[in-house]
Amino acid sequence: MSDILTETPADSHALFTSVLERLTRRESLSAAQAESAFGIIMDGAVSSERIAAFLMALRVRGETPDELLGAVTALRQRMNAVPGLPSDTVDVCGTGGDNYGTLNVSTAVAFVLAGAGVPVAKHGNRAVSSLSGASDVLGALGVPLLAEVPALQRQMQAHRAIFLAAPNHHPAMRHAAQARKALGLPTLFNLVGPLVNPAGVTQQLVGVFSPSWLRPVVDVLGRLGSKRVWAVCGLPRIGHGGIDEMTLAGPTQVEALENGHIHSFVVEPEMAGLAYAPVSAIQGGNAQQNAQALNALLRGAHGAYRDTVLLNAACALHVAGRINLVREGQINPHALKDGVAEAAHTLDNGAALAVLEGLRAARPADRPER
């Protein structure tokens, strides 16, 4: 059979129809084929109804790593990049799609990292399958979501943190927004989001909603040039599946790209000196409620939210190269406890809060000129 998607027919509608026909036969797409299909979506050449059919066909059959690679490649080619940032900039971002509705963990971790002197380009979006996405809670906190590169570069230099709202940098994603919202289910786009950071970071802590996607996420990022990646999926003892962050509610499965090699290990909260807590202990709400919790955290509030952030921040400090948690391919509990203590110090000394207050205070000056 000829490879119909390696050709370039003028009729995108016919090309996309051929994609749907393949999927109805439960056939997989190669990376190049998936890139073509997602390119058609990103270029606005197909209806929302057909996009929804495409995404559901992938979900029902089961998405493949090559399809993820193709989708990521298509979107990276169309994004508004943010160059000129420090080479050691990191991202902490989750896929979403776990349906637990927790407080915003990775956004809080970004403030802790910046407070510790780590440059952070936090990629995020508004809620799609949850109540409060990163952009929602940042808006409620009064943090500017800048779009122009010079303003972002100044913000990074001043505060060691920038927040990259997906709509500002991935305008092509608007063509899939209606279909994603209508489905209300995690799709391949949930996995794509953390893999298309506009700053081109090569060091990432990626929360993934399913353990089956940990290795593919690491493989894709490795193939695209990332240097150090931890893909993590928490496995609550009481719950309905994986959670897209390191958790206190059970073990966390980790696939880690380190020095060109991939290691697999499990992190238990007690290894970090932290107490077990169910996911319900960090149950979130709307953007305003989550913003209040995050603000309280930065001002010294203790509890399961703080401890969850500390666990994730300690591992993110490793990904940033500031500490070393891995020995002979396995987690070092003593080093992990030290990392938690370092993250706690950044909260307790007010450095993380200072990042938030600096971003708020700088808002008028940092707005792009018109």
Short mmCIF file of C-alpha atoms in Angstrom, two decimals:
data_model
loop_
_atom_site.label_atom_id
_atom_site.label_comp_id
_atom_site.label_asym_id
_atom_site.label_seq_id
_atom_site.Cartn_x
_atom_site.Cartn_y
_atom_site.Cartn_z
CA MET A 1 0.00 0.00 0.00
CA SER A 2 1.35 3.44 -0.86
CA ASP A 3 1.96 5.96 1.92
CA ILE A 4 -0.80 8.45 1.19
CA LEU A 5 0.36 11.04 3.72
CA THR A 6 3.88 11.51 2.41
CA GLU A 7 2.41 13.19 -0.65
CA THR A 8 1.27 16.81 -0.60
CA PRO A 9 -2.23 16.96 -2.19
CA ALA A 10 -3.74 20.39 -2.56
CA ASP A 11 -6.98 19.30 -0.98
CA SER A 12 -6.43 19.26 2.79
CA HIS A 13 -9.99 18.05 3.27
CA ALA A 14 -9.32 14.92 1.24
CA LEU A 15 -6.01 14.39 3.01
CA PHE A 16 -7.63 14.62 6.43
CA THR A 17 -10.39 12.27 5.34
CA SER A 18 -7.74 9.71 4.46
CA VAL A 19 -6.33 10.11 7.97
CA LEU A 20 -9.72 9.44 9.52
CA GLU A 21 -10.15 6.38 7.32
CA ARG A 22 -6.84 5.01 8.54
CA LEU A 23 -7.87 5.52 12.13
CA THR A 24 -11.24 3.82 11.64
CA ARG A 25 -9.22 0.80 10.47
CA ARG A 26 -7.25 1.11 13.73
CA GLU A 27 -4.06 1.80 11.80
CA SER A 28 -1.28 3.84 13.39
CA LEU A 29 0.24 6.94 11.85
CA SER A 30 3.95 7.40 11.38
CA ALA A 31 5.56 10.50 12.87
CA ALA A 32 5.55 12.16 9.43
CA GLN A 33 1.92 11.24 8.84
CA ALA A 34 0.88 12.56 12.24
CA GLU A 35 2.84 15.74 11.60
CA SER A 36 0.89 16.26 8.38
CA ALA A 37 -2.46 15.61 10.08
CA PHE A 38 -1.77 17.91 13.01
CA GLY A 39 -0.40 20.51 10.63
CA ILE A 40 -3.74 20.58 8.84
CA ILE A 41 -5.47 21.10 12.19
CA MET A 42 -3.04 23.83 13.25
CA ASP A 43 -3.50 25.64 9.95
CA GLY A 44 -7.27 25.83 10.46
CA ALA A 45 -8.07 23.73 7.42
CA VAL A 46 -10.51 21.32 9.09
CA SER A 47 -13.74 21.75 11.06
CA SER A 48 -14.06 21.34 14.83
CA GLU A 49 -16.33 18.34 14.31
CA ARG A 50 -13.67 16.55 12.28
CA ILE A 51 -10.97 17.49 14.77
CA ALA A 52 -13.07 15.97 17.56
CA ALA A 53 -13.57 12.82 15.49
CA PHE A 54 -9.83 12.62 14.89
CA LEU A 55 -8.94 13.07 18.56
CA MET A 56 -11.51 10.52 19.70
CA ALA A 57 -10.38 8.00 17.10
CA LEU A 58 -6.83 8.34 18.42
CA ARG A 59 -8.01 8.04 22.01
CA VAL A 60 -10.19 4.98 21.42
CA ARG A 61 -7.51 3.16 19.45
CA GLY A 62 -4.73 4.39 21.73
CA GLU A 63 -2.25 7.08 20.73
CA THR A 64 1.30 6.06 19.82
CA PRO A 65 4.68 7.67 20.56
CA ASP A 66 5.22 8.41 16.86
CA GLU A 67 1.89 10.22 16.74
CA LEU A 68 2.94 12.27 19.76
CA LEU A 69 6.24 13.12 18.08
CA GLY A 70 4.44 14.21 14.92
CA ALA A 71 2.03 16.41 16.84
CA VAL A 72 4.83 18.05 18.81
CA THR A 73 6.87 18.68 15.68
CA ALA A 74 3.91 20.27 13.89
CA LEU A 75 3.17 22.62 16.77
CA ARG A 76 6.81 23.58 17.40
CA GLN A 77 7.06 24.64 13.76
CA ARG A 78 4.14 27.03 14.25
CA MET A 79 4.82 28.49 17.70
CA ASN A 80 5.93 32.02 18.57
CA ALA A 81 9.29 31.23 20.17
CA VAL A 82 10.94 33.11 23.04
CA PRO A 83 14.71 33.14 22.41
CA GLY A 84 17.48 34.77 24.40
CA LEU A 85 16.81 33.22 27.80
CA PRO A 86 19.47 31.64 30.07
CA SER A 87 20.61 28.24 28.80
CA ASP A 88 19.79 26.62 32.16
CA THR A 89 16.14 27.73 32.11
CA VAL A 90 13.75 24.99 33.22
CA ASP A 91 10.05 24.27 32.92
CA VAL A 92 7.70 22.52 35.33
CA CYS A 93 4.45 21.64 33.65
CA GLY A 94 1.80 18.95 33.84
CA THR A 95 -0.33 17.43 31.14
CA GLY A 96 -3.59 17.90 33.02
CA GLY A 97 -6.29 15.43 32.17
CA ASP A 98 -6.14 13.48 35.44
CA ASN A 99 -9.55 14.77 36.64
CA TYR A 100 -8.43 15.14 40.25
CA GLY A 101 -8.96 18.92 40.32
CA THR A 102 -6.05 19.63 42.66
CA LEU A 103 -4.54 22.95 43.67
CA ASN A 104 -1.98 24.35 41.22
CA VAL A 105 1.20 22.51 42.12
CA SER A 106 3.60 23.18 39.24
CA THR A 107 2.76 26.90 39.25
CA ALA A 108 3.67 27.07 42.93
CA VAL A 109 6.87 25.13 42.23
CA ALA A 110 7.83 27.75 39.64
CA PHE A 111 7.82 30.45 42.33
CA VAL A 112 9.95 28.28 44.63
CA LEU A 113 12.49 27.60 41.89
CA ALA A 114 12.76 31.26 40.92
CA GLY A 115 13.14 32.15 44.59
CA ALA A 116 16.06 29.72 44.73
CA GLY A 117 17.69 31.47 41.76
CA VAL A 118 16.70 28.98 39.07
CA PRO A 119 15.47 30.61 35.84
CA VAL A 120 11.99 29.28 35.06
CA ALA A 121 9.92 29.57 31.90
CA LYS A 122 6.63 28.11 33.09
CA HIS A 123 4.42 27.04 30.23
CA GLY A 124 0.70 26.74 30.89
CA ASN A 125 -2.83 27.31 29.72
CA ARG A 126 -6.30 28.04 30.92
CA ALA A 127 -8.37 25.15 32.22
CA VAL A 128 -9.56 22.70 29.58
CA SER A 129 -10.47 19.62 31.61
CA SER A 130 -10.07 21.15 35.10
CA LEU A 131 -11.42 24.14 37.06
CA SER A 132 -8.23 26.20 37.20
CA GLY A 133 -5.28 26.01 34.84
CA ALA A 134 -1.97 27.80 35.30
CA SER A 135 -3.09 30.88 33.37
CA ASP A 136 -6.32 31.06 35.37
CA VAL A 137 -4.60 31.08 38.75
CA LEU A 138 -1.87 33.48 37.60
CA GLY A 139 -4.52 35.90 36.41
CA ALA A 140 -6.23 35.69 39.79
CA LEU A 141 -2.86 36.38 41.45
CA GLY A 142 -2.31 39.48 39.34
CA VAL A 143 0.68 38.07 37.46
CA PRO A 144 1.03 39.45 33.92
CA LEU A 145 0.90 37.02 31.04
CA LEU A 146 3.16 38.86 28.63
CA ALA A 147 3.52 37.98 24.98
CA GLU A 148 6.28 40.13 23.49
CA VAL A 149 9.81 38.74 23.63
CA PRO A 150 11.61 41.89 24.91
CA ALA A 151 9.17 42.21 27.82
CA LEU A 152 9.61 38.54 28.69
CA GLN A 153 13.39 38.84 28.53
CA ARG A 154 13.28 41.82 30.91
CA GLN A 155 10.96 39.94 33.24
CA MET A 156 13.29 36.95 33.32
CA GLN A 157 16.30 39.14 34.05
CA ALA A 158 14.52 40.92 36.89
CA HIS A 159 12.64 38.06 38.53
CA ARG A 160 14.08 34.75 37.23
CA ALA A 161 10.57 33.71 36.20
CA ILE A 162 8.33 34.12 33.19
CA PHE A 163 4.94 32.58 32.55
CA LEU A 164 4.20 31.61 28.99
CA ALA A 165 0.47 31.46 28.32
CA ALA A 166 -0.16 28.99 25.53
CA PRO A 167 -2.55 31.25 23.54
CA ASN A 168 0.16 33.93 23.30
CA HIS A 169 2.70 31.52 21.82
CA HIS A 170 0.62 28.85 20.14
CA PRO A 171 -2.05 30.78 18.23
CA ALA A 172 -2.49 27.76 15.97
CA MET A 173 -3.92 25.86 18.93
CA ARG A 174 -7.07 27.99 18.77
CA HIS A 175 -8.26 25.85 15.90
CA ALA A 176 -8.50 22.83 18.23
CA ALA A 177 -9.86 24.66 21.27
CA GLN A 178 -13.57 24.17 20.51
CA ALA A 179 -13.16 20.45 19.85
CA ARG A 180 -11.12 19.94 23.03
CA LYS A 181 -13.62 21.85 25.14
CA ALA A 182 -16.55 19.96 23.66
CA LEU A 183 -14.92 16.60 24.36
CA GLY A 184 -13.98 17.51 27.93
CA LEU A 185 -11.60 14.54 27.99
CA PRO A 186 -7.82 14.24 27.95
CA THR A 187 -6.55 13.90 24.41
CA LEU A 188 -3.17 13.83 22.71
CA PHE A 189 -3.11 17.63 23.06
CA ASN A 190 -2.74 17.22 26.84
CA LEU A 191 0.51 15.39 26.20
CA VAL A 192 1.64 17.85 23.54
CA GLY A 193 1.35 20.93 25.77
CA PRO A 194 4.33 20.32 28.08
CA LEU A 195 6.50 19.30 25.11
CA VAL A 196 6.20 22.57 23.18
CA ASN A 197 7.63 25.13 25.59
CA PRO A 198 8.17 28.31 23.53
CA ALA A 199 11.45 29.03 25.32
CA GLY A 200 12.97 25.83 23.95
CA VAL A 201 13.98 24.59 27.40
CA THR A 202 16.04 21.39 27.53
CA GLN A 203 15.47 20.69 31.24
CA GLN A 204 11.97 19.81 32.37
CA LEU A 205 9.94 18.20 35.11
CA VAL A 206 6.85 16.94 33.30
CA GLY A 207 3.80 15.65 35.14
CA VAL A 208 1.94 13.00 33.13
CA PHE A 209 -1.59 11.76 33.78
CA SER A 210 -0.86 8.09 32.93
CA PRO A 211 2.20 5.95 33.70
CA SER A 212 1.94 4.39 30.25
CA TRP A 213 3.01 7.71 28.74
CA LEU A 214 6.07 8.34 30.89
CA ARG A 215 8.60 6.63 28.65
CA PRO A 216 7.15 8.02 25.38
CA VAL A 217 7.28 11.57 26.78
CA VAL A 218 10.91 11.15 27.76
CA ASP A 219 11.76 9.49 24.45
CA VAL A 220 10.14 12.30 22.42
CA LEU A 221 11.88 15.05 24.37
CA GLY A 222 15.18 13.21 24.11
CA ARG A 223 14.79 12.88 20.34
CA LEU A 224 14.09 16.60 20.15
CA GLY A 225 17.25 17.59 22.03
CA SER A 226 16.36 17.76 25.72
CA LYS A 227 19.25 17.20 28.14
CA ARG A 228 17.54 16.32 31.42
CA VAL A 229 13.91 15.31 31.81
CA TRP A 230 11.90 13.75 34.59
CA ALA A 231 8.49 12.52 33.53
CA VAL A 232 6.48 11.74 36.66
CA CYS A 233 3.12 10.18 37.42
CA GLY A 234 1.73 9.92 40.92
CA LEU A 235 -0.18 6.76 41.73
CA PRO A 236 -2.59 7.50 44.60
CA ARG A 237 -3.49 4.55 46.79
CA ILE A 238 -7.05 5.85 46.85
CA GLY A 239 -8.18 7.31 43.57
CA HIS A 240 -9.19 6.66 40.00
CA GLY A 241 -5.84 6.59 38.20
CA GLY A 242 -2.63 8.53 37.80
CA ILE A 243 -2.07 12.15 38.78
CA ASP A 244 0.15 14.52 36.80
CA GLU A 245 2.57 15.42 39.61
CA MET A 246 4.63 13.83 42.32
CA THR A 247 2.23 12.91 45.07
CA LEU A 248 2.00 12.33 48.80
CA ALA A 249 -0.95 9.98 48.20
CA GLY A 250 1.17 7.01 47.15
CA PRO A 251 4.22 6.20 45.06
CA THR A 252 5.32 8.30 42.10
CA GLN A 253 6.65 6.51 39.03
CA VAL A 254 9.55 8.34 37.38
CA GLU A 255 11.22 7.98 34.00
CA ALA A 256 14.33 10.14 34.01
CA LEU A 257 16.59 11.15 31.15
CA GLU A 258 20.03 11.66 32.67
CA ASN A 259 23.26 12.03 30.68
CA GLY A 260 21.78 10.34 27.64
CA HIS A 261 20.42 7.39 29.62
CA ILE A 262 16.89 6.71 30.85
CA HIS A 263 16.39 5.47 34.40
CA SER A 264 13.20 4.17 35.98
CA PHE A 265 12.49 4.43 39.70
CA VAL A 266 9.78 5.05 42.25
CA VAL A 267 9.63 7.85 44.82
CA GLU A 268 7.64 7.35 48.01
CA PRO A 269 6.79 10.41 50.15
CA GLU A 270 8.53 8.91 53.19
CA MET A 271 11.79 8.85 51.20
CA ALA A 272 11.59 12.65 51.30
CA GLY A 273 10.69 12.71 54.98
CA LEU A 274 7.11 13.71 54.17
CA ALA A 275 3.89 12.25 55.53
CA TYR A 276 1.29 10.46 53.43
CA ALA A 277 -1.73 12.58 52.50
CA PRO A 278 -4.67 11.69 50.25
CA VAL A 279 -5.29 13.66 47.07
CA SER A 280 -8.37 15.13 48.74
CA ALA A 281 -6.02 17.07 51.04
CA ILE A 282 -5.02 19.28 48.12
CA GLN A 283 -8.43 19.48 46.46
CA GLY A 284 -8.69 22.70 44.48
CA GLY A 285 -11.51 24.92 43.34
CA ASN A 286 -11.89 27.80 40.95
CA ALA A 287 -9.10 30.19 40.00
CA GLN A 288 -9.75 32.57 42.89
CA GLN A 289 -9.80 29.77 45.47
CA ASN A 290 -6.60 28.26 44.10
CA ALA A 291 -4.93 31.67 44.02
CA GLN A 292 -5.79 32.23 47.68
CA ALA A 293 -4.26 28.86 48.57
CA LEU A 294 -1.10 29.58 46.59
CA ASN A 295 -0.76 33.03 48.12
CA ALA A 296 -1.15 31.53 51.59
CA LEU A 297 1.46 28.90 50.77
CA LEU A 298 4.00 31.54 49.78
CA ARG A 299 3.22 33.41 53.00
CA GLY A 300 4.01 30.45 55.22
CA ALA A 301 0.96 28.18 55.33
CA HIS A 302 1.76 24.56 56.20
CA GLY A 303 -0.03 21.36 55.28
CA ALA A 304 -0.36 18.87 52.46
CA TYR A 305 -0.23 21.54 49.74
CA ARG A 306 3.11 22.82 51.00
CA ASP A 307 4.52 19.31 51.35
CA THR A 308 3.40 18.36 47.83
CA VAL A 309 5.06 21.49 46.44
CA LEU A 310 8.24 20.74 48.41
CA LEU A 311 8.47 17.23 46.98
CA ASN A 312 8.01 18.47 43.42
CA ALA A 313 10.35 21.42 43.93
CA ALA A 314 13.13 19.22 45.29
CA CYS A 315 12.99 17.08 42.18
CA ALA A 316 12.83 20.17 39.98
CA LEU A 317 15.99 21.48 41.64
CA HIS A 318 17.67 18.26 40.51
CA VAL A 319 16.36 18.68 36.97
CA ALA A 320 17.79 22.22 37.04
CA GLY A 321 21.19 20.83 38.00
CA ARG A 322 21.28 22.58 41.38
CA ILE A 323 21.35 19.37 43.42
CA ASN A 324 21.91 15.70 42.62
CA LEU A 325 19.24 13.23 43.69
CA VAL A 326 20.28 10.24 41.57
CA ARG A 327 22.98 7.75 42.49
CA GLU A 328 23.65 4.74 40.27
CA GLY A 329 20.35 5.24 38.47
CA GLN A 330 18.26 5.36 41.64
CA ILE A 331 16.92 8.07 43.91
CA ASN A 332 19.09 8.96 46.92
CA PRO A 333 16.72 9.47 49.89
CA HIS A 334 19.24 11.49 51.88
CA ALA A 335 19.76 13.90 48.99
CA LEU A 336 16.01 14.09 48.45
CA LYS A 337 15.46 15.14 52.06
CA ASP A 338 18.13 17.80 51.65
CA GLY A 339 16.37 19.02 48.52
CA VAL A 340 13.08 19.28 50.37
CA ALA A 341 14.83 21.29 53.07
CA GLU A 342 16.32 23.65 50.46
CA ALA A 343 12.89 24.18 48.89
CA ALA A 344 11.38 24.77 52.34
CA HIS A 345 14.05 27.37 53.08
CA THR A 346 13.10 29.25 49.91
CA LEU A 347 9.50 29.39 51.11
CA ASP A 348 10.38 30.23 54.69
CA ASN A 349 12.84 33.04 53.92
CA GLY A 350 10.32 34.84 51.72
CA ALA A 351 12.27 34.44 48.48
CA ALA A 352 9.44 32.67 46.66
CA LEU A 353 6.92 35.27 47.83
CA ALA A 354 9.28 38.03 46.68
CA VAL A 355 9.07 36.65 43.13
CA LEU A 356 5.28 36.93 43.18
CA GLU A 357 5.36 40.42 44.64
CA GLY A 358 8.02 41.52 42.16
CA LEU A 359 5.95 40.31 39.23
CA ARG A 360 2.89 42.10 40.53
CA ALA A 361 4.75 45.35 41.17
CA ALA A 362 6.45 45.30 37.78
CA ARG A 363 3.25 44.78 35.87
CA PRO A 364 2.70 48.30 34.44
CA ALA A 365 6.32 48.76 33.35
CA ASP A 366 6.58 45.32 31.82
CA ARG A 367 3.50 45.59 29.66
CA PRO A 368 4.44 45.73 26.01
CA GLU A 369 4.18 49.15 24.43
CA ARG A 370 1.39 49.76 21.94
#
